[in-house]
Amino acid sequence: MTTSHQALARIVDTCQPESLVVCGDIAVEVGEHWHQHRKTSYVITLDARSPNSAFPLPQTQDLALITHTLEELAHGEGEMLLGQLRNYGTHQIAVVVDPEQGWDFKDFIGLGFRRQAELDDNGRALTLYTYNIDNYNHKRAWNNPKNWANPEMWGKAWW
């Protein structure tokens, strides 16, 4: 089974980010390793105890990695962190969380995340959730003027 370190390293390698936001010990390790091997990239490190204090970020980032952070925050603060990263901060997000610590599938699916993998860190079961703005909301065949009751009004009136 894959560890969280391996899963995040694979995501970074696949994404090839120029800018990276990291929060949590393993995320920081992966981010630093990436930056050492890709000097043109830059990494923003959020304080795991108060990550929301870093917002707004200076610009939209390519990727955010969050590990062992949500479990230490109040649930509302964790939702705020994920929401700010999703809405204003990054194109892609990868979060590793311990499902035994109060964060479950419903919390993430409600924010547009997908359950990506079950991980094992030294016998500790963790879950990897990801968000990618480019594919979180698939195009629907019915959402076009041909399938509307008044196709002549498509794009003309907003209510």
PDB file of C-alpha atoms in Angstrom:
ATOM      1  CA  MET A   1       0.000   0.000   0.000  1.00  0.00           C
ATOM      2  CA  THR A   2       1.152   3.528  -0.747  1.00  0.00           C
ATOM      3  CA  THR A   3       2.264   5.934   1.982  1.00  0.00           C
ATOM      4  CA  SER A   4       1.137   9.548   2.090  1.00  0.00           C
ATOM      5  CA  HIS A   5       4.663  10.703   1.255  1.00  0.00           C
ATOM      6  CA  GLN A   6       4.738   8.539  -1.893  1.00  0.00           C
ATOM      7  CA  ALA A   7       1.229   9.584  -2.969  1.00  0.00           C
ATOM      8  CA  LEU A   8       1.981  13.297  -2.615  1.00  0.00           C
ATOM      9  CA  ALA A   9       5.334  12.939  -4.376  1.00  0.00           C
ATOM     10  CA  ARG A  10       3.547  11.248  -7.271  1.00  0.00           C
ATOM     11  CA  ILE A  11       0.977  14.077  -7.443  1.00  0.00           C
ATOM     12  CA  VAL A  12       3.705  16.729  -7.476  1.00  0.00           C
ATOM     13  CA  ASP A  13       5.622  14.829 -10.134  1.00  0.00           C
ATOM     14  CA  THR A  14       2.505  14.527 -12.292  1.00  0.00           C
ATOM     15  CA  CYS A  15       1.422  18.147 -11.814  1.00  0.00           C
ATOM     16  CA  GLN A  16       4.896  19.697 -12.265  1.00  0.00           C
ATOM     17  CA  PRO A  17       3.882  22.867 -10.366  1.00  0.00           C
ATOM     18  CA  GLU A  18       5.751  26.136 -10.617  1.00  0.00           C
ATOM     19  CA  SER A  19       4.122  27.294  -7.383  1.00  0.00           C
ATOM     20  CA  LEU A  20       3.249  25.132  -4.413  1.00  0.00           C
ATOM     21  CA  VAL A  21       1.439  25.738  -1.117  1.00  0.00           C
ATOM     22  CA  VAL A  22       2.258  23.291   1.673  1.00  0.00           C
ATOM     23  CA  CYS A  23       0.880  22.800   5.174  1.00  0.00           C
ATOM     24  CA  GLY A  24       1.816  19.980   7.536  1.00  0.00           C
ATOM     25  CA  ASP A  25       5.028  18.032   8.094  1.00  0.00           C
ATOM     26  CA  ILE A  26       4.842  15.576   5.192  1.00  0.00           C
ATOM     27  CA  ALA A  27       3.581  18.258   2.802  1.00  0.00           C
ATOM     28  CA  VAL A  28       6.506  20.500   3.770  1.00  0.00           C
ATOM     29  CA  GLU A  29       8.996  17.657   3.186  1.00  0.00           C
ATOM     30  CA  VAL A  30       7.557  16.894  -0.253  1.00  0.00           C
ATOM     31  CA  GLY A  31       7.477  20.599  -1.155  1.00  0.00           C
ATOM     32  CA  GLU A  32      11.068  21.193  -0.087  1.00  0.00           C
ATOM     33  CA  HIS A  33      12.247  18.136  -2.010  1.00  0.00           C
ATOM     34  CA  TRP A  34      10.430  19.406  -5.116  1.00  0.00           C
ATOM     35  CA  HIS A  35      11.952  22.874  -4.747  1.00  0.00           C
ATOM     36  CA  GLN A  36      15.477  21.430  -4.385  1.00  0.00           C
ATOM     37  CA  HIS A  37      15.081  19.613  -7.689  1.00  0.00           C
ATOM     38  CA  ARG A  38      13.234  22.379  -9.496  1.00  0.00           C
ATOM     39  CA  LYS A  39      14.870  25.660  -8.568  1.00  0.00           C
ATOM     40  CA  THR A  40      12.491  27.747 -10.694  1.00  0.00           C
ATOM     41  CA  SER A  41       9.552  26.719  -8.499  1.00  0.00           C
ATOM     42  CA  TYR A  42       8.615  28.427  -5.280  1.00  0.00           C
ATOM     43  CA  VAL A  43       6.924  27.123  -2.164  1.00  0.00           C
ATOM     44  CA  ILE A  44       4.627  28.918   0.279  1.00  0.00           C
ATOM     45  CA  THR A  45       4.518  27.229   3.675  1.00  0.00           C
ATOM     46  CA  LEU A  46       1.416  27.754   5.808  1.00  0.00           C
ATOM     47  CA  ASP A  47       1.573  27.524   9.595  1.00  0.00           C
ATOM     48  CA  ALA A  48      -0.331  24.339  10.480  1.00  0.00           C
ATOM     49  CA  ARG A  49      -1.629  25.920  13.708  1.00  0.00           C
ATOM     50  CA  SER A  50      -3.217  28.924  11.952  1.00  0.00           C
ATOM     51  CA  PRO A  51      -3.166  28.376   8.182  1.00  0.00           C
ATOM     52  CA  ASN A  52      -6.037  30.764   7.473  1.00  0.00           C
ATOM     53  CA  SER A  53      -3.935  33.741   8.570  1.00  0.00           C
ATOM     54  CA  ALA A  54      -1.948  33.470   5.301  1.00  0.00           C
ATOM     55  CA  PHE A  55      -4.930  34.418   3.143  1.00  0.00           C
ATOM     56  CA  PRO A  56      -5.327  35.986   0.729  1.00  0.00           C
ATOM     57  CA  LEU A  57      -2.381  34.413  -1.062  1.00  0.00           C
ATOM     58  CA  PRO A  58      -0.314  36.740  -3.278  1.00  0.00           C
ATOM     59  CA  GLN A  59      -1.510  34.976  -6.447  1.00  0.00           C
ATOM     60  CA  THR A  60      -3.199  31.778  -7.568  1.00  0.00           C
ATOM     61  CA  GLN A  61      -0.934  28.783  -6.950  1.00  0.00           C
ATOM     62  CA  ASP A  62      -0.622  25.616  -9.037  1.00  0.00           C
ATOM     63  CA  LEU A  63      -0.894  23.027  -6.255  1.00  0.00           C
ATOM     64  CA  ALA A  64      -1.573  22.797  -2.523  1.00  0.00           C
ATOM     65  CA  LEU A  65      -0.576  19.874  -0.293  1.00  0.00           C
ATOM     66  CA  ILE A  66      -2.201  19.545   3.135  1.00  0.00           C
ATOM     67  CA  THR A  67      -1.211  16.842   5.639  1.00  0.00           C
ATOM     68  CA  HIS A  68      -2.065  16.301   9.310  1.00  0.00           C
ATOM     69  CA  THR A  69      -3.496  19.799   9.588  1.00  0.00           C
ATOM     70  CA  LEU A  70      -7.267  19.480   9.453  1.00  0.00           C
ATOM     71  CA  GLU A  71      -7.250  17.069  12.387  1.00  0.00           C
ATOM     72  CA  GLU A  72      -5.711  19.783  14.587  1.00  0.00           C
ATOM     73  CA  LEU A  73      -8.112  22.562  13.580  1.00  0.00           C
ATOM     74  CA  ALA A  74     -11.705  23.233  14.537  1.00  0.00           C
ATOM     75  CA  HIS A  75     -13.951  21.821  11.814  1.00  0.00           C
ATOM     76  CA  GLY A  76     -15.056  25.293  10.685  1.00  0.00           C
ATOM     77  CA  GLU A  77     -11.460  26.488  10.394  1.00  0.00           C
ATOM     78  CA  GLY A  78     -10.571  23.422   8.329  1.00  0.00           C
ATOM     79  CA  GLU A  79     -13.513  24.010   6.001  1.00  0.00           C
ATOM     80  CA  MET A  80     -12.451  27.632   5.662  1.00  0.00           C
ATOM     81  CA  LEU A  81      -8.906  26.570   4.749  1.00  0.00           C
ATOM     82  CA  LEU A  82     -10.119  24.161   2.071  1.00  0.00           C
ATOM     83  CA  GLY A  83     -12.642  26.671   0.772  1.00  0.00           C
ATOM     84  CA  GLN A  84     -10.096  29.463   0.497  1.00  0.00           C
ATOM     85  CA  LEU A  85      -7.602  27.201  -1.250  1.00  0.00           C
ATOM     86  CA  ARG A  86     -10.304  25.952  -3.601  1.00  0.00           C
ATOM     87  CA  ASN A  87     -11.946  29.293  -4.385  1.00  0.00           C
ATOM     88  CA  TYR A  88      -9.027  31.712  -4.340  1.00  0.00           C
ATOM     89  CA  GLY A  89      -5.749  29.968  -3.847  1.00  0.00           C
ATOM     90  CA  THR A  90      -4.914  26.989  -6.046  1.00  0.00           C
ATOM     91  CA  HIS A  91      -5.758  25.047  -9.192  1.00  0.00           C
ATOM     92  CA  GLN A  92      -5.248  21.637  -7.556  1.00  0.00           C
ATOM     93  CA  ILE A  93      -5.362  20.475  -3.944  1.00  0.00           C
ATOM     94  CA  ALA A  94      -4.296  17.205  -2.318  1.00  0.00           C
ATOM     95  CA  VAL A  95      -5.298  16.550   1.294  1.00  0.00           C
ATOM     96  CA  VAL A  96      -4.238  13.610   3.433  1.00  0.00           C
ATOM     97  CA  VAL A  97      -6.485  13.129   6.431  1.00  0.00           C
ATOM     98  CA  ASP A  98      -7.072  10.565   9.163  1.00  0.00           C
ATOM     99  CA  PRO A  99     -10.739   9.546   8.846  1.00  0.00           C
ATOM    100  CA  GLU A 100     -10.795   8.628  12.546  1.00  0.00           C
ATOM    101  CA  GLN A 101     -10.254  12.273  13.494  1.00  0.00           C
ATOM    102  CA  GLY A 102     -13.633  13.696  12.492  1.00  0.00           C
ATOM    103  CA  TRP A 103     -13.190  14.298   8.759  1.00  0.00           C
ATOM    104  CA  ASP A 104     -15.110  11.988   6.463  1.00  0.00           C
ATOM    105  CA  PHE A 105     -16.184  11.533   2.858  1.00  0.00           C
ATOM    106  CA  LYS A 106     -19.227  13.847   3.157  1.00  0.00           C
ATOM    107  CA  ASP A 107     -17.067  16.757   4.306  1.00  0.00           C
ATOM    108  CA  PHE A 108     -14.866  16.541   1.238  1.00  0.00           C
ATOM    109  CA  ILE A 109     -17.455  15.659  -1.388  1.00  0.00           C
ATOM    110  CA  GLY A 110     -19.458  18.700  -0.300  1.00  0.00           C
ATOM    111  CA  LEU A 111     -16.456  20.880  -1.153  1.00  0.00           C
ATOM    112  CA  GLY A 112     -15.940  19.301  -4.582  1.00  0.00           C
ATOM    113  CA  PHE A 113     -13.143  16.912  -3.623  1.00  0.00           C
ATOM    114  CA  ARG A 114     -12.788  13.305  -4.765  1.00  0.00           C
ATOM    115  CA  ARG A 115     -11.585  10.402  -2.682  1.00  0.00           C
ATOM    116  CA  GLN A 116      -8.406   9.402  -4.482  1.00  0.00           C
ATOM    117  CA  ALA A 117      -6.819   6.647  -2.402  1.00  0.00           C
ATOM    118  CA  GLU A 118      -6.579   4.832   0.892  1.00  0.00           C
ATOM    119  CA  LEU A 119      -3.069   5.169   2.313  1.00  0.00           C
ATOM    120  CA  ASP A 120      -1.085   3.414   5.019  1.00  0.00           C
ATOM    121  CA  ASP A 121       1.526   5.260   7.077  1.00  0.00           C
ATOM    122  CA  ASN A 122       3.106   2.737   9.453  1.00  0.00           C
ATOM    123  CA  GLY A 123      -0.189   0.980  10.122  1.00  0.00           C
ATOM    124  CA  ARG A 124      -2.183   4.201  10.341  1.00  0.00           C
ATOM    125  CA  ALA A 125      -5.006   4.303   7.776  1.00  0.00           C
ATOM    126  CA  LEU A 126      -5.250   7.658   5.972  1.00  0.00           C
ATOM    127  CA  THR A 127      -7.307   8.909   3.055  1.00  0.00           C
ATOM    128  CA  LEU A 128      -6.160  11.081   0.157  1.00  0.00           C
ATOM    129  CA  TYR A 129      -8.684  13.549  -1.263  1.00  0.00           C
ATOM    130  CA  THR A 130      -7.993  15.686  -4.319  1.00  0.00           C
ATOM    131  CA  TYR A 131      -9.539  18.668  -6.011  1.00  0.00           C
ATOM    132  CA  ASN A 132      -8.765  19.879  -9.522  1.00  0.00           C
ATOM    133  CA  ILE A 133     -10.572  22.938 -10.828  1.00  0.00           C
ATOM    134  CA  ASP A 134     -10.192  21.693 -14.408  1.00  0.00           C
ATOM    135  CA  ASN A 135     -12.270  18.548 -13.913  1.00  0.00           C
ATOM    136  CA  TYR A 136     -14.332  18.806 -10.730  1.00  0.00           C
ATOM    137  CA  ASN A 137     -17.508  19.815 -12.581  1.00  0.00           C
ATOM    138  CA  HIS A 138     -17.972  17.804 -15.764  1.00  0.00           C
ATOM    139  CA  LYS A 139     -19.903  19.193 -18.719  1.00  0.00           C
ATOM    140  CA  ARG A 140     -23.439  17.941 -18.965  1.00  0.00           C
ATOM    141  CA  ALA A 141     -24.973  17.089 -22.338  1.00  0.00           C
ATOM    142  CA  TRP A 142     -28.303  18.661 -21.397  1.00  0.00           C
ATOM    143  CA  ASN A 143     -26.845  22.023 -20.400  1.00  0.00           C
ATOM    144  CA  ASN A 144     -27.122  23.776 -23.765  1.00  0.00           C
ATOM    145  CA  PRO A 145     -29.724  25.875 -25.602  1.00  0.00           C
ATOM    146  CA  LYS A 146     -31.122  22.914 -27.558  1.00  0.00           C
ATOM    147  CA  ASN A 147     -32.440  21.264 -24.379  1.00  0.00           C
ATOM    148  CA  TRP A 148     -34.003  24.312 -22.767  1.00  0.00           C
ATOM    149  CA  ALA A 149     -37.707  25.185 -22.831  1.00  0.00           C
ATOM    150  CA  ASN A 150     -36.991  28.560 -24.439  1.00  0.00           C
ATOM    151  CA  PRO A 151     -33.775  28.125 -26.446  1.00  0.00           C
ATOM    152  CA  GLU A 152     -34.115  31.601 -27.952  1.00  0.00           C
ATOM    153  CA  MET A 153     -33.556  33.019 -24.435  1.00  0.00           C
ATOM    154  CA  TRP A 154     -30.249  31.159 -23.850  1.00  0.00           C
ATOM    155  CA  GLY A 155     -27.685  33.633 -22.567  1.00  0.00           C
ATOM    156  CA  LYS A 156     -30.068  36.631 -22.755  1.00  0.00           C
ATOM    157  CA  ALA A 157     -31.864  36.656 -19.450  1.00  0.00           C
ATOM    158  CA  TRP A 158     -30.463  35.905 -16.000  1.00  0.00           C
ATOM    159  CA  TRP A 159     -32.721  35.497 -13.034  1.00  0.00           C
TER     160      TRP A 159
END
